Amino acid sequence: MDNIVSLSVILFIILASAWEWLAGRNRDGKKSREDWGMAVIAAFGLSAVQRPALIFTIAWLGTQLAPHFQGSLSWLQQDYFWPVLIAYICIEELLHSGAHFFSHARRPRWKPLLVLQQLFKMGHRPHHFSGGNDGKGELSVTQTFVEHWLFWFIMPNFWFQFVCLYLGLTEVFLIGTVFKGLWAAHNHVNWNYDLYFLNHPWPWVRKTMRGLCHIITFPTQHHHHHARGKNSAKNMCNLLAVYDWLLFGTLAIETERPSQYGWKQSPQEEHSIWYRYFAVDMKKLG
């Protein structure tokens, strides 16, 4: 079933990437050779190493520490499938967006918390590279799961997903994870269809879309999170913008595309996928 999750999202990314290619969204420096390389290495690492390693680790810990809990919640999804699915998505999104917010937050004063934040910052940094330092880069669907190798091992939502799987919420895990993965990928595609509604000549359409942007995250919101500027610390959620709005205070709703994408890169980051993916350099983050 975990293969079904991966293949569903991978198929969408392949189709969306083909659309980007045919629409010319990868030309003229919008996507660098290193962007392509990171997409390949990160996808391989996530599907062949990180996810299997986490599944094995949680299954092993479960059998060692709480074997009697294996499959213990299967009855819950049978009797209350939709409420459990909604709760799963809301909790998973809260854990993901909370860790994401922590990755972008100001430096804490307490040293242990600072060290932990540096790990999150280092793990998440490659996700914000688009193109080179020339400012021509743009967001692409292949950037969806690009992170440092460490990031997926420390993200709490991944641990939550596989704990739920161990507890017997198999169908909830499958459907919830596919839905969240597809929505996250859809927000990384180089399109901005939501701007049509945010700039619609009819006021009720504009207001309705703006209201929806307070609840659900749409592509332009996430594109601005990938911008080079103040909005890169906004729109932390992949799906439920209500957390940005009411919890983190990081909601940003714009009516045009970002003028520039991607963070500034060091020479090693700009020209080496291996450095992006494997480097452990916390000093420059401190």
C-alpha positions in Angstrom: 0.0 0.0 0.0 2.9 2.3 0.7 3.9 1.8 -3.0 0.4 2.9 -4.1 0.9 6.1 -2.1 4.3 6.8 -3.8 3.2 5.8 -7.3 0.0 8.0 -7.2 2.0 11.1 -6.3 4.9 10.3 -8.7 2.5 9.8 -11.6 1.0 13.2 -11.0 4.4 14.8 -10.8 5.4 13.1 -14.1 2.3 14.4 -15.8 2.6 17.9 -14.4 6.3 18.0 -15.3 5.5 17.0 -18.8 2.9 19.9 -19.0 5.5 22.3 -17.6 8.0 21.2 -20.3 5.5 21.5 -23.1 4.3 24.9 -21.8 7.9 26.2 -21.7 8.0 26.6 -18.0 11.5 25.1 -17.8 13.2 27.3 -20.4 15.5 30.4 -20.1 17.0 29.5 -16.8 13.7 28.8 -15.0 15.1 25.4 -14.0 18.8 24.6 -13.7 20.6 21.3 -14.2 21.1 21.2 -10.5 17.3 21.5 -10.0 16.8 18.4 -12.1 19.6 16.5 -10.3 18.1 17.3 -6.9 14.7 16.2 -8.0 16.1 12.8 -9.0 18.3 12.2 -6.0 15.7 13.4 -3.5 12.9 11.3 -5.1 15.2 8.2 -5.0 16.3 8.8 -1.4 12.7 9.4 -0.2 11.2 6.3 -1.9 14.1 3.9 -1.6 15.7 4.9 1.7 13.9 7.3 4.0 10.3 6.1 3.9 11.3 2.4 4.1 13.7 3.1 6.9 11.1 5.0 8.9 8.5 2.3 8.3 10.9 -0.4 9.5 12.0 1.7 12.5 8.5 2.4 13.7 7.4 -1.2 13.1 10.5 -2.5 15.0 10.0 0.0 17.9 6.3 -1.0 18.0 7.0 -4.7 18.3 9.6 -4.1 20.9 7.8 -1.5 23.1 4.1 -1.9 22.4 3.3 -5.1 20.4 -0.2 -5.3 21.8 -1.0 -1.9 20.1 -0.3 -3.2 16.6 -3.6 -2.9 14.6 -5.4 -1.8 17.7 -7.2 1.1 16.1 -8.4 -0.8 13.0 -11.9 -0.8 14.4 -11.9 3.0 14.6 -11.6 3.5 10.9 -14.2 0.8 10.2 -16.8 2.5 12.5 -15.9 6.1 12.0 -14.0 6.3 8.7 -14.7 9.9 7.6 -14.2 11.6 11.0 -11.0 9.7 11.5 -9.8 10.6 8.0 -10.5 14.3 8.6 -8.8 14.1 12.0 -5.8 12.4 10.4 -5.4 15.0 7.7 -5.8 17.9 10.2 -3.3 16.5 12.7 -0.8 15.5 10.0 -1.0 19.0 8.4 -0.6 20.6 11.8 2.6 18.6 12.6 4.0 19.3 9.1 3.2 23.1 9.1 4.4 23.4 12.7 7.8 21.9 11.9 7.9 24.0 8.8 7.1 27.2 10.8 9.9 26.2 13.2 12.3 25.9 10.3 11.6 29.5 9.3 11.2 31.0 12.8 13.6 33.4 14.5 16.5 32.0 16.4 15.5 30.8 19.9 17.7 31.8 22.8 17.7 28.4 24.5 20.8 26.6 23.1 19.3 23.0 22.8 16.3 24.5 20.9 18.6 26.5 18.7 20.6 23.4 17.8 17.4 21.6 16.9 16.2 24.5 14.8 19.6 24.6 13.0 19.0 20.9 12.0 15.5 21.8 10.6 16.9 24.9 8.8 19.7 22.8 7.2 17.3 20.1 6.3 14.8 22.4 4.6 17.1 24.8 2.9 17.5 22.9 -0.4 13.7 23.1 -0.9 14.0 26.9 -1.5 16.5 26.7 -4.3 15.1 27.5 -7.8 17.5 28.0 -10.7 20.7 29.8 -10.0 21.6 33.1 -8.3 20.6 35.1 -11.4 17.0 35.3 -10.2 15.6 33.6 -13.3 14.5 30.4 -11.5 10.9 29.6 -11.0 9.0 26.9 -8.9 8.4 23.5 -10.5 6.4 20.5 -9.5 9.7 18.4 -9.3 10.6 20.6 -6.3 7.8 19.1 -4.2 9.9 16.6 -2.3 13.3 18.1 -2.7 14.9 18.4 0.8 18.2 17.6 2.5 18.5 13.8 3.3 18.1 14.6 7.0 14.8 16.4 6.7 12.4 13.5 6.3 13.9 11.7 9.3 13.2 14.6 11.7 9.7 15.7 10.3 7.1 14.7 13.0 4.3 14.3 10.4 6.2 11.4 8.8 6.5 9.7 12.2 2.8 10.3 12.8 1.8 8.8 9.4 3.6 5.5 10.1 2.5 5.3 13.7 -1.1 5.5 12.4 -0.2 2.7 9.9 1.2 0.6 12.7 -2.0 1.1 14.8 -4.1 -0.3 12.0 -5.4 2.9 10.3 -4.4 1.5 6.9 -7.1 2.9 4.7 -7.0 6.3 6.5 -3.2 6.4 6.0 -3.5 5.5 2.4 -6.2 7.9 1.3 -5.1 10.8 3.6 -1.4 10.5 2.6 -2.3 10.3 -1.1 -4.6 13.3 -0.9 -2.1 15.4 1.0 0.8 14.4 -1.3 -1.2 15.3 -4.4 -2.3 18.7 -3.0 1.3 19.5 -2.1 2.5 18.5 -5.6 -0.3 20.6 -7.2 0.8 23.6 -5.2 4.3 23.3 -6.6 3.3 23.2 -10.3 4.4 26.2 -12.3 0.8 27.5 -12.7 -1.3 30.1 -11.0 -4.9 29.4 -11.9 -6.1 30.8 -8.6 -5.1 34.3 -9.8 -7.9 34.2 -12.3 -10.4 34.1 -9.5 -8.5 36.4 -7.2 -8.5 39.0 -10.0 -12.0 38.3 -11.4 -14.0 41.3 -12.5 -17.0 40.1 -10.4 -16.5 41.1 -6.7 -18.4 38.1 -5.3 -15.9 35.7 -7.2 -12.9 37.6 -5.8 -14.3 37.7 -2.3 -15.2 34.0 -2.4 -11.8 33.0 -3.6 -10.1 35.2 -1.0 -12.3 33.5 1.7 -11.2 30.1 0.4 -7.6 31.2 0.6 -8.0 31.6 4.4 -9.0 27.9 4.6 -7.1 26.1 1.9 -3.7 26.7 0.4 -3.6 27.4 -3.3 -0.7 27.5 -5.7 0.0 31.2 -5.7 0.1 31.2 -1.9 2.8 28.5 -1.9 4.6 30.2 -4.8 5.0 33.3 -2.6 6.5 31.1 0.1 9.2 30.2 -2.4 9.7 33.8 -3.3 13.0 35.7 -2.7 11.7 38.3 -0.2 9.5 38.8 2.8 6.8 36.3 1.8 9.3 33.4 2.0 8.4 33.3 5.7 4.7 33.2 5.0 2.2 30.5 4.0 3.7 27.5 5.9 0.9 25.2 5.2 0.6 22.8 2.2 -3.1 22.3 2.5 -4.9 24.0 5.4 -4.2 27.7 5.3 -6.4 28.1 8.3 -3.4 27.3 10.4 -1.4 30.1 8.7 -4.4 32.4 9.3 -5.4 31.6 12.9 -2.4 29.9 14.5 0.9 31.1 13.0 -0.1 34.5 11.7 1.7 33.8 8.5 -1.1 34.0 5.9 -0.3 36.0 2.8 -2.7 36.3 -0.1 -1.3 38.0 -3.2 -2.9 38.9 -6.5 0.1 38.4 -8.7 3.0 35.9 -9.1 6.2 36.5 -7.2 8.7 38.7 -9.0 11.6 36.5 -8.1 11.9 32.9 -6.8 14.5 31.0 -4.8 16.9 31.8 -2.0 20.5 33.0 -2.6 22.9 30.1 -2.8 26.5 29.6 -1.9 28.9 28.6 -4.7 28.8 25.0 -3.5 25.0 25.0 -3.3 24.6 26.5 -6.7 26.8 24.0 -8.5 26.7 20.8 -6.6 23.7 18.6 -5.9 25.8 16.4 -3.6 26.6 19.4 -1.5 23.0 20.4 -1.3 21.8 16.9 -0.4 24.5 15.7 2.0 26.4 18.8 3.4 26.3 19.2 7.2 27.3 22.8 7.8 25.5 24.2 10.8 28.0 27.0 11.5 26.7 29.2 8.7 23.2 28.8 10.1 24.2 29.8 13.6 
